[in-house]
mmCIF file of C-alpha atoms (C1' of nucleotides) in Angstrom:
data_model
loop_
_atom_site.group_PDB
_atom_site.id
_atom_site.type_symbol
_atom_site.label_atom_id
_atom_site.label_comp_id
_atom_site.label_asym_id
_atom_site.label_seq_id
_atom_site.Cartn_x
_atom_site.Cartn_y
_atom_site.Cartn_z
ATOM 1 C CA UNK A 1 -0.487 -1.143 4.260
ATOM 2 C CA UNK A 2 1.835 -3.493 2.729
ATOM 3 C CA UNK A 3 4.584 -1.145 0.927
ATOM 4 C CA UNK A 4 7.646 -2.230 -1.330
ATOM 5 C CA UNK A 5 9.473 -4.890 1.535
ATOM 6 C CA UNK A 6 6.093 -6.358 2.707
ATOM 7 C CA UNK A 7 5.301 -6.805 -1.124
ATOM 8 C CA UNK A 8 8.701 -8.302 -1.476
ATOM 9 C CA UNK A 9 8.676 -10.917 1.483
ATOM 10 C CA UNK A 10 5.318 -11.984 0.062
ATOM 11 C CA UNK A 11 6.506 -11.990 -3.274
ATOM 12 C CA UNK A 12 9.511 -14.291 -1.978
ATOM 13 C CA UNK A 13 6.775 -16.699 0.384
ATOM 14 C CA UNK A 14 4.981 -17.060 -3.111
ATOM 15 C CA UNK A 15 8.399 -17.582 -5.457
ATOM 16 C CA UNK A 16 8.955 -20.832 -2.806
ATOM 17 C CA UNK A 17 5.316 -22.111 -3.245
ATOM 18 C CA UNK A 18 5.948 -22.480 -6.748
ATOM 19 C CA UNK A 19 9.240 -23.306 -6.942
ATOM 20 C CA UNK A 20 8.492 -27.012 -7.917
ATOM 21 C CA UNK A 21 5.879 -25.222 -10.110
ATOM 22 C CA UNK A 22 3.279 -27.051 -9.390
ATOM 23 C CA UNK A 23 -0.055 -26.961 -11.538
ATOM 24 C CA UNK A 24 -2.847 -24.595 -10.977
ATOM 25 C CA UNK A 25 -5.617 -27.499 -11.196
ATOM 26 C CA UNK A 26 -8.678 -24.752 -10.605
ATOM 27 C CA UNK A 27 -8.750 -21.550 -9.681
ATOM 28 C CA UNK A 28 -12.258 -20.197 -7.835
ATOM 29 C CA UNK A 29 -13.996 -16.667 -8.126
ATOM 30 C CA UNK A 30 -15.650 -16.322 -4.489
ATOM 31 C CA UNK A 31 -16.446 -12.453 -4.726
ATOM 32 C CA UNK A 32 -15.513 -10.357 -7.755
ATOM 33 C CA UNK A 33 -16.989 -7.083 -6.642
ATOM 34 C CA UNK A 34 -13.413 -5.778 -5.169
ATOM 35 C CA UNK A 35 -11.917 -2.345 -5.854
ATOM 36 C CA UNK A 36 -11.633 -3.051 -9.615
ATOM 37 C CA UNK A 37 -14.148 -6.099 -10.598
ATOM 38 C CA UNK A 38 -11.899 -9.242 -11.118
ATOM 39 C CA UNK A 39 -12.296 -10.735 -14.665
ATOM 40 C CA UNK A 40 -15.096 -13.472 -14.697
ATOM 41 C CA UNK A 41 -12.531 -15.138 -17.189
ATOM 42 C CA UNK A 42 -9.756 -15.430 -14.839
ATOM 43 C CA UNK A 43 -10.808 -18.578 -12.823
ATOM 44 C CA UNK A 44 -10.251 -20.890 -16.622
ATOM 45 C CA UNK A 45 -7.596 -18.441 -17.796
ATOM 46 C CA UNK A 46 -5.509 -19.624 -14.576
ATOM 47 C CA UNK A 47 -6.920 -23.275 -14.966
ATOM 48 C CA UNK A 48 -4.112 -25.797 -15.824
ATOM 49 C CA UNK A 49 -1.577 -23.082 -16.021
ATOM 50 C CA UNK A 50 1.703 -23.625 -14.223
ATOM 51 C CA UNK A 51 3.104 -20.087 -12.214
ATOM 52 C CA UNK A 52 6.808 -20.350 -13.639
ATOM 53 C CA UNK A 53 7.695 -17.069 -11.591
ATOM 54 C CA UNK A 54 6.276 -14.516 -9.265
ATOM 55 C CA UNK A 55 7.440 -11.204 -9.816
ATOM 56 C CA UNK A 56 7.277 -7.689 -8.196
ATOM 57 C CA UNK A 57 6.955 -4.295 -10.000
ATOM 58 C CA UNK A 58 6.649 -1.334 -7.678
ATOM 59 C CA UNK A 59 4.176 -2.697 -5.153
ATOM 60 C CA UNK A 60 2.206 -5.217 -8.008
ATOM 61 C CA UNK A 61 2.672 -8.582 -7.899
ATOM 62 C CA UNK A 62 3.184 -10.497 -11.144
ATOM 63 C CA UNK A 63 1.988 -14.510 -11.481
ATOM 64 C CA UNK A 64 3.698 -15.229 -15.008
ATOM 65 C CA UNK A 65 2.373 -18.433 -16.728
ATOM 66 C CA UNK A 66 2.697 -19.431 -20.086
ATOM 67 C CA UNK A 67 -0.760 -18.956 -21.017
ATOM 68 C CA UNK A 68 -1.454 -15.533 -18.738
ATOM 69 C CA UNK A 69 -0.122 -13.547 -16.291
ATOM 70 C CA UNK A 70 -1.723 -12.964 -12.913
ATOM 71 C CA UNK A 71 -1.701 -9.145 -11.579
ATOM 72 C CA UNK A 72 -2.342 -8.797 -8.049
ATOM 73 C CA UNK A 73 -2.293 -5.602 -5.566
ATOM 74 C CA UNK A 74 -2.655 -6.220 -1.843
ATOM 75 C CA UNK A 75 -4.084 -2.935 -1.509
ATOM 76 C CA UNK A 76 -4.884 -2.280 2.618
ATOM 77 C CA UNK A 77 -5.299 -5.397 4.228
ATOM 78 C CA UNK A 78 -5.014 -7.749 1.225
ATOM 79 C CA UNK A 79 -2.628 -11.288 1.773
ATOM 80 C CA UNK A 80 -2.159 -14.340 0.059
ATOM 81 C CA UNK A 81 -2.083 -17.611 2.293
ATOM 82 C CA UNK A 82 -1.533 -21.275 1.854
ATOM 83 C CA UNK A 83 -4.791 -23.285 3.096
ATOM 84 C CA UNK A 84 -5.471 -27.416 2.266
ATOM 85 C CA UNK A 85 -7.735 -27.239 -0.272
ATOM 86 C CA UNK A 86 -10.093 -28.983 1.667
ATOM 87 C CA UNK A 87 -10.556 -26.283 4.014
ATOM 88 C CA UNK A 88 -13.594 -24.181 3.696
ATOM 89 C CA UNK A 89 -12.841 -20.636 3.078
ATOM 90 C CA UNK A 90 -13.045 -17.715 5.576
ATOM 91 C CA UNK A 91 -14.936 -14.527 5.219
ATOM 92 C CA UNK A 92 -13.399 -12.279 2.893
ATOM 93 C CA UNK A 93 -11.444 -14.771 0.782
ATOM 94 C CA UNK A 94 -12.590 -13.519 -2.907
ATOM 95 C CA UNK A 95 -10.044 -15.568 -4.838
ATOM 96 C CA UNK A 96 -8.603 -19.306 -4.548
ATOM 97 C CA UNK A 97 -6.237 -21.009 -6.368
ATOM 98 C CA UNK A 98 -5.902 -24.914 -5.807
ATOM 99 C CA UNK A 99 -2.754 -26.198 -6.725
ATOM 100 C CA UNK A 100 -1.778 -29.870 -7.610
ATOM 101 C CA UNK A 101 -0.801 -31.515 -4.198
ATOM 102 C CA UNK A 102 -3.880 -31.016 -2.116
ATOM 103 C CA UNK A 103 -3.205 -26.688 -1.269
ATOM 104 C CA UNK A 104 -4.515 -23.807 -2.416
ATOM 105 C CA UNK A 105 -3.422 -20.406 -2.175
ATOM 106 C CA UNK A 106 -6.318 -17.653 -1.379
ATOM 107 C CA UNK A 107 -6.497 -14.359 -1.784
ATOM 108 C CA UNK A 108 -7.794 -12.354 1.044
ATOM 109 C CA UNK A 109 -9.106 -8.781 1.417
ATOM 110 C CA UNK A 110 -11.265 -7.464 4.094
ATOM 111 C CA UNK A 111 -11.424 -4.016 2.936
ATOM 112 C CA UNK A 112 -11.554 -5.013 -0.759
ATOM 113 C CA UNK A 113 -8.782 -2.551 -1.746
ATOM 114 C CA UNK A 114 -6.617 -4.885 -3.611
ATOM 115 C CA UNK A 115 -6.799 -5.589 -7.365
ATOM 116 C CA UNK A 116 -6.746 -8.612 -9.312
ATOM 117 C CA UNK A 117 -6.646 -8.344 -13.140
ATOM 118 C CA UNK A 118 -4.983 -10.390 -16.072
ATOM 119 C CA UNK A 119 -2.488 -9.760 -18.161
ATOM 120 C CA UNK A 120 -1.890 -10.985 -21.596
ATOM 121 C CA UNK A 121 1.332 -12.419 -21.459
ATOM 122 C CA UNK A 122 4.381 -10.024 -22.526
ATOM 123 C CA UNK A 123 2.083 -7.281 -22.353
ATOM 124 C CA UNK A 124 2.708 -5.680 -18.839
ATOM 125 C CA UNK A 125 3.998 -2.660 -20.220
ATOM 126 C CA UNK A 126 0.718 -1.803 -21.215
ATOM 127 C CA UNK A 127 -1.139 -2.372 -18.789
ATOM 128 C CA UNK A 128 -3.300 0.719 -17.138
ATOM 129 C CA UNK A 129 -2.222 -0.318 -13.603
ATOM 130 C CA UNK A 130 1.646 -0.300 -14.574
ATOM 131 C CA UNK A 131 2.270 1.273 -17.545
ATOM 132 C CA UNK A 132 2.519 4.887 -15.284
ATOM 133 C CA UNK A 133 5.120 3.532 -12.847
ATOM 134 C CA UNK A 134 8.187 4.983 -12.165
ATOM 135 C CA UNK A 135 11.781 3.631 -11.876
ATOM 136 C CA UNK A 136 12.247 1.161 -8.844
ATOM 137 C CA UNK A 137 13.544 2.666 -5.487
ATOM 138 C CA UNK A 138 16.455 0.217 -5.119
ATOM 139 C CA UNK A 139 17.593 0.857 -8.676
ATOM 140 C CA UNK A 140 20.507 2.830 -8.095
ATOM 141 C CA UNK A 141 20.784 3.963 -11.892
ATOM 142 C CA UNK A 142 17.072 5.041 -11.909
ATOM 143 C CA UNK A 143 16.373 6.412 -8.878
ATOM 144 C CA UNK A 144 18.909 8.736 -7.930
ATOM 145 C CA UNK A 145 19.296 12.338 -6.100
ATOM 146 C CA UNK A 146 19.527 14.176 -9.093
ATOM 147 C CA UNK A 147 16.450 13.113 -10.925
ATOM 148 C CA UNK A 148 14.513 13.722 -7.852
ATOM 149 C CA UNK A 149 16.361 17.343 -7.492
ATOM 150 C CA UNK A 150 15.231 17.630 -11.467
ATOM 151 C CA UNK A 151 12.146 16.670 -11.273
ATOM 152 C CA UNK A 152 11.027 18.241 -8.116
ATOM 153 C CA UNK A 153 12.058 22.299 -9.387
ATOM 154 C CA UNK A 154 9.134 24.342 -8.995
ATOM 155 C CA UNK A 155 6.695 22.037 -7.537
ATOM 156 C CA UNK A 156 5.506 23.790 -4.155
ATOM 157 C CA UNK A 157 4.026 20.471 -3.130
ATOM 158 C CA UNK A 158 5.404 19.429 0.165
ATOM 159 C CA UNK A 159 8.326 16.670 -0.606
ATOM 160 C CA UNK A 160 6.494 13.892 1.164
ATOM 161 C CA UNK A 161 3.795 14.160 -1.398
ATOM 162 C CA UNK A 162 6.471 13.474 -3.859
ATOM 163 C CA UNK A 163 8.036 10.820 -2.472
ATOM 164 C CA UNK A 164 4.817 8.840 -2.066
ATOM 165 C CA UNK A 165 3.708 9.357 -5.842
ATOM 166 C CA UNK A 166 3.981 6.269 -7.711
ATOM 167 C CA UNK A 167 4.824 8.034 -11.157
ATOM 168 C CA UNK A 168 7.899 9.689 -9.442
ATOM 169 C CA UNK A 169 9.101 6.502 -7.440
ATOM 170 C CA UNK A 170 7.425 3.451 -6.995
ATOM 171 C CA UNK A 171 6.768 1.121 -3.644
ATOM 172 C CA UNK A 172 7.409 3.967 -0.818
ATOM 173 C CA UNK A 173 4.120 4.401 1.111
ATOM 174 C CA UNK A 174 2.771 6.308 4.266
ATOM 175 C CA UNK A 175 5.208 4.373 6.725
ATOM 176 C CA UNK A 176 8.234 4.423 4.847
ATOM 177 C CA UNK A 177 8.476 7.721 3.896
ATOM 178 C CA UNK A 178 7.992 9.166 7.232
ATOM 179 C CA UNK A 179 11.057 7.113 8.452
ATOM 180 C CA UNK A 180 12.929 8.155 5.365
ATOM 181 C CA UNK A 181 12.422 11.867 6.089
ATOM 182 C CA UNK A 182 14.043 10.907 9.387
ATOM 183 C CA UNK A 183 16.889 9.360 8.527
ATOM 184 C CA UNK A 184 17.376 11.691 6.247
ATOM 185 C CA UNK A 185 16.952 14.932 8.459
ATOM 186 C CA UNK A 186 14.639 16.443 6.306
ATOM 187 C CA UNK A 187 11.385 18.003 7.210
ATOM 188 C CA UNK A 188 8.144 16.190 4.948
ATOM 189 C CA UNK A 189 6.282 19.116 5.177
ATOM 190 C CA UNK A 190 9.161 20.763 3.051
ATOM 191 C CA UNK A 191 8.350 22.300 -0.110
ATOM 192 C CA UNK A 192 9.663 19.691 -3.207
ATOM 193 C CA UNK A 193 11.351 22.996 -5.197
ATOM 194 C CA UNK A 194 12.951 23.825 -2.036
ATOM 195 C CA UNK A 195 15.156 21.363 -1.591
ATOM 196 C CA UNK A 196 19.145 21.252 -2.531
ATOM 197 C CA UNK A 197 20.664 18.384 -4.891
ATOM 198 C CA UNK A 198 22.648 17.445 -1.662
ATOM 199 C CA UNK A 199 18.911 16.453 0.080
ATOM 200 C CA UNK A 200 17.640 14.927 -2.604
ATOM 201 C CA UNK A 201 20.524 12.727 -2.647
ATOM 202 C CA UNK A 202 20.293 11.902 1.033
ATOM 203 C CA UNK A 203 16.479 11.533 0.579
ATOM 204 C CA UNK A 204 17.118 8.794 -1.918
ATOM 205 C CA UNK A 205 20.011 7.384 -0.012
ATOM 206 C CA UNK A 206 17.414 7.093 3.326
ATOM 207 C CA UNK A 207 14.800 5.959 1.743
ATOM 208 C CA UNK A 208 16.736 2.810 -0.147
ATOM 209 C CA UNK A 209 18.300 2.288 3.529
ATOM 210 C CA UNK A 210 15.090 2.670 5.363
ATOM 211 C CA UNK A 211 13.716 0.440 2.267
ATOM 212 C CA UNK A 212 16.506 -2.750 2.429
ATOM 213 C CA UNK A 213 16.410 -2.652 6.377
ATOM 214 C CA UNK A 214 12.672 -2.913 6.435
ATOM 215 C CA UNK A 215 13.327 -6.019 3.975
ATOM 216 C CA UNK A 216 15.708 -7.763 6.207
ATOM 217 C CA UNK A 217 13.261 -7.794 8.531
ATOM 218 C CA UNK A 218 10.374 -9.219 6.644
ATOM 219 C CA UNK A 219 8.663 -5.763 6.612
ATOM 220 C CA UNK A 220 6.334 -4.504 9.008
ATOM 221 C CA UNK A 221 3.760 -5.729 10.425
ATOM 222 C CA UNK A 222 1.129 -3.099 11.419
ATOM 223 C CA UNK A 223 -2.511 -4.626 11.401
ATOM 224 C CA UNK A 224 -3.463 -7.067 8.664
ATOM 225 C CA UNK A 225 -0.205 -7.672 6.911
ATOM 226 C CA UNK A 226 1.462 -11.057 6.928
ATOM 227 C CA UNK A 227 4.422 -12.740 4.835
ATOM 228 C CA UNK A 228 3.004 -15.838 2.261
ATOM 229 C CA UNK A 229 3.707 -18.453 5.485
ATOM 230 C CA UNK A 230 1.210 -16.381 7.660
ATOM 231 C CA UNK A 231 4.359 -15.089 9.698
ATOM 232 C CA UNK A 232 4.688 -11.584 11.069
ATOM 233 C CA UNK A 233 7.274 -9.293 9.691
ATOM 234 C CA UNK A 234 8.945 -7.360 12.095
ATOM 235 C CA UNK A 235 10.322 -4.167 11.405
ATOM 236 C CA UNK A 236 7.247 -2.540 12.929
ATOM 237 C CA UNK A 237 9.565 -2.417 15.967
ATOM 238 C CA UNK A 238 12.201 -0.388 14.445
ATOM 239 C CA UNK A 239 10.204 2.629 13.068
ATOM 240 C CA UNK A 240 11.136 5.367 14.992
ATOM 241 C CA UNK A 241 8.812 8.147 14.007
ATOM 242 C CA UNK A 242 5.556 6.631 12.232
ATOM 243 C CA UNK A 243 2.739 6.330 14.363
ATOM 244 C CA UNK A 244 4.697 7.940 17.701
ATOM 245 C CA UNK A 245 3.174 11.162 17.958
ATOM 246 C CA UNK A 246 3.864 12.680 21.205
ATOM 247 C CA UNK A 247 6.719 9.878 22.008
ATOM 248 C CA UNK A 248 10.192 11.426 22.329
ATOM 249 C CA UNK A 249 12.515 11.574 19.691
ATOM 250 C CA UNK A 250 15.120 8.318 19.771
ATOM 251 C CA UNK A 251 17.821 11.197 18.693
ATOM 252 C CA UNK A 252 16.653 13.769 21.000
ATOM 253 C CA UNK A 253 13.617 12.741 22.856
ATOM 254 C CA UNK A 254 11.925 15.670 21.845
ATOM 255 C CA UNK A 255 8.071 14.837 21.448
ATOM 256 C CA UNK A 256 7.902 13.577 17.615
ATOM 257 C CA UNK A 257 5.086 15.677 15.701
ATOM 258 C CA UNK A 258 2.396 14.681 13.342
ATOM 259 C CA UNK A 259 -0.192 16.221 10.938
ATOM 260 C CA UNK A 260 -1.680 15.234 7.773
ATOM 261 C CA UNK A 261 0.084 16.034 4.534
ATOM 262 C CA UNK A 262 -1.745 14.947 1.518
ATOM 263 C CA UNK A 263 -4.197 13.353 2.818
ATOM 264 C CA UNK A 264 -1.825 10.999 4.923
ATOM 265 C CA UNK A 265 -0.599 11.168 8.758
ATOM 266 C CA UNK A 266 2.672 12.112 8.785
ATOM 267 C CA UNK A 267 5.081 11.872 11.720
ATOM 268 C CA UNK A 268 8.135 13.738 12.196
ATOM 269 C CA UNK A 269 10.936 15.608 14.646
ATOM 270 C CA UNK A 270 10.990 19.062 14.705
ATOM 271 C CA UNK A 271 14.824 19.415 16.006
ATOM 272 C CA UNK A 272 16.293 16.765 14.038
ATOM 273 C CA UNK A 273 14.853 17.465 10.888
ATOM 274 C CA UNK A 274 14.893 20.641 8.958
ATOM 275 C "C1'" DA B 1 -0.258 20.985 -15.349
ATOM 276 C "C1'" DT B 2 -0.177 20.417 -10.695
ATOM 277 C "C1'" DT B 3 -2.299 19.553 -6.461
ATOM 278 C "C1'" DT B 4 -6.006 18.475 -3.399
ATOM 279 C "C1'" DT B 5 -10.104 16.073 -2.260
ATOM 280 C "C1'" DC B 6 -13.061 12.340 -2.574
ATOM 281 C "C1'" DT B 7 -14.200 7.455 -2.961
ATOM 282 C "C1'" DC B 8 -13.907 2.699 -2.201
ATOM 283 C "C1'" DC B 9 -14.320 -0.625 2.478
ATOM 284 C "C1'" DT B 10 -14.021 -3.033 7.082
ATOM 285 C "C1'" DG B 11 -12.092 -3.378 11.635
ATOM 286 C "C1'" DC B 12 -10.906 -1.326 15.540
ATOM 287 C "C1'" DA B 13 -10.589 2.319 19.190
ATOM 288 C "C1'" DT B 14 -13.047 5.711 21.500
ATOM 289 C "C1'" DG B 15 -16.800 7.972 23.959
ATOM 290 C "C1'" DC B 16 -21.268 8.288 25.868
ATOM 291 C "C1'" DT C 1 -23.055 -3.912 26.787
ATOM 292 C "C1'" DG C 2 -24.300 -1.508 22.882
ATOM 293 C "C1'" DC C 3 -24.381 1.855 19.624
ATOM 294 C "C1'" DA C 4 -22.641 5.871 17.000
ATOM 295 C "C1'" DT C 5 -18.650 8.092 15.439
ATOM 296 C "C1'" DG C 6 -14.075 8.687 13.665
ATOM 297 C "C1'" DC C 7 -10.000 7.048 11.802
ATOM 298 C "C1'" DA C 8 -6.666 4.247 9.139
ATOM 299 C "C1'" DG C 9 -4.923 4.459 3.968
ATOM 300 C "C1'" DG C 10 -3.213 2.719 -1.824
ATOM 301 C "C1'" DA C 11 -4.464 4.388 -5.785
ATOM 302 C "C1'" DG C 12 -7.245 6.293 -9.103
ATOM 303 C "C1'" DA C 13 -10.880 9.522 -10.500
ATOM 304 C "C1'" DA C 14 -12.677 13.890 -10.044
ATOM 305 C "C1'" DA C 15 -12.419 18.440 -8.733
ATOM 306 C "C1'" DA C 16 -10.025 22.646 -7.908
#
DNA sequence: ATTTTCTCCTGCATGC
DNA sequence: TGCATGCAGGAGAAAA
């Protein structure tokens, strides 16, 4: 369940693996049939091309070369690796890219949630998958208190929901918006038009905390998630509510609560939240 | 228009 | 030990 700081630290693994940009000599189409079929063109699209930068928008990563940009999602349980390209591939590696120097970087995805799609260079904006996103959580000027406050008048959707759609901010998912809700005091089950400006604000304030601490630690670490280097990340340790039903409270050990709110377990303190 | 439900898929935990 | 069942969830489509 790789959310905006797993994306990141992968993004970062990926950044270093290029840095001497070295050549995509052949890319290889293993298994297209993922969530979204993966363009038959892509394997000599990507041939020859050098990756000049890896970006990250909302929880997408971005391959740029001069010739085509890569797209990828990691959906679930999807993670890129570094392999020798003499290495046979493992079960569930769809898509391979074999750099110049003797590696290759493969795509993984058990579940087959992930997405990866081409993009005409330049024309991101555009695209389907992106083109609905919403302003970056760690962008102070776009993401703030009182555009969540505005936007969230009337809706009697619970605030959690909110937080979690992609269209109002991008890159928070299941885990990380529980432990913002904590931080921030605030019940998720809360209805979005209830809340004050003054929540709001500490809502986005938590969540950008919860967000850059997660990312310090190389994010977390829950089943299939890994950085680029195969390493662990390892804020899984430091959530305090997700996935601790019935544990006490770290605040004030009362025994943290959980139900499903949109379709997603969510995990919560009755006393210290409200 | 907003909100919920369903779908995709595999791995793992659970229960008999 | 083996098998059936349920659950996990990002994101988009479909339904309500």
């Amino acid at each position: 369940m790789p959310e905006l700081p797993e994306v990141e630290t992968v993004r970062a693994g990926l950044e270093k693996i290029f840095k001497d940009q070295p050549r995509v000599e052949r890319a290889r189409l293993l298994r297209a049939d993922i969530r979204f079929p993966i363009p038959r063109e892509l394997p000599r699209r990507m041939a020859g091309q050098s990756v000049y930068s890896v970006r990250r928008r909302a929880k997408y990563l971005l391959f740029d070369t001069a010739g085509v940009t890569l797209l990828s999602h990691l959906g679930m349980t999807g993670s890129w690796r570094l392999i020798n390209t003499n290495d046979p591939p493992e079960t569930h590696d769809h898509f391979l890219l074999d750099l110049e120097g003797g590696k290759t970087l493969v795509f993984r995805d058990p579940r087959r949630f992930g997405i990866i799609d081409l993009i005409e260079p330049g024309l991101e904006n555009e695209h389907p998958r992106l083109h609905h996103l919403g302003p970056e959580p760690l962008d102070e000027n776009a993401f703030t208190g009182e555009s969540l406050f505005l936007q969230s008048r009337k809706r009697i959707a619970p605030i959690k929901a909110m937080l979690m759609d992609q269209r109002i901010v991008v890159g928070i998912g299941n885990i990380y918006a529980s432990e913002a809700f904590f931080r921030a005091g605030i019940l998720p089950t809360k209805r979005a038009g209830r809340l004050t400006l003054m929540e709001c604000e500490r809502l986005v304030e938590s969540s950008r905390a919860v967000l850059r601490a997660a990312l310090a630690s190389g994010g977390s670490s829950i089943r299939d998630y890994r950085q680029a280097g195969g390493e662990k990340g390892g804020f899984q340790d430091q959530h305090v509510v997700y996935d601790r039903a019935g544990e006490p409270c770290v605040v004030c050990h009362t025994s943290l609560k959980s139900k499903v709110i949109a379709g997603r377990s969510t995990f919560w303190c009755r006393i210290c939240q409200h």
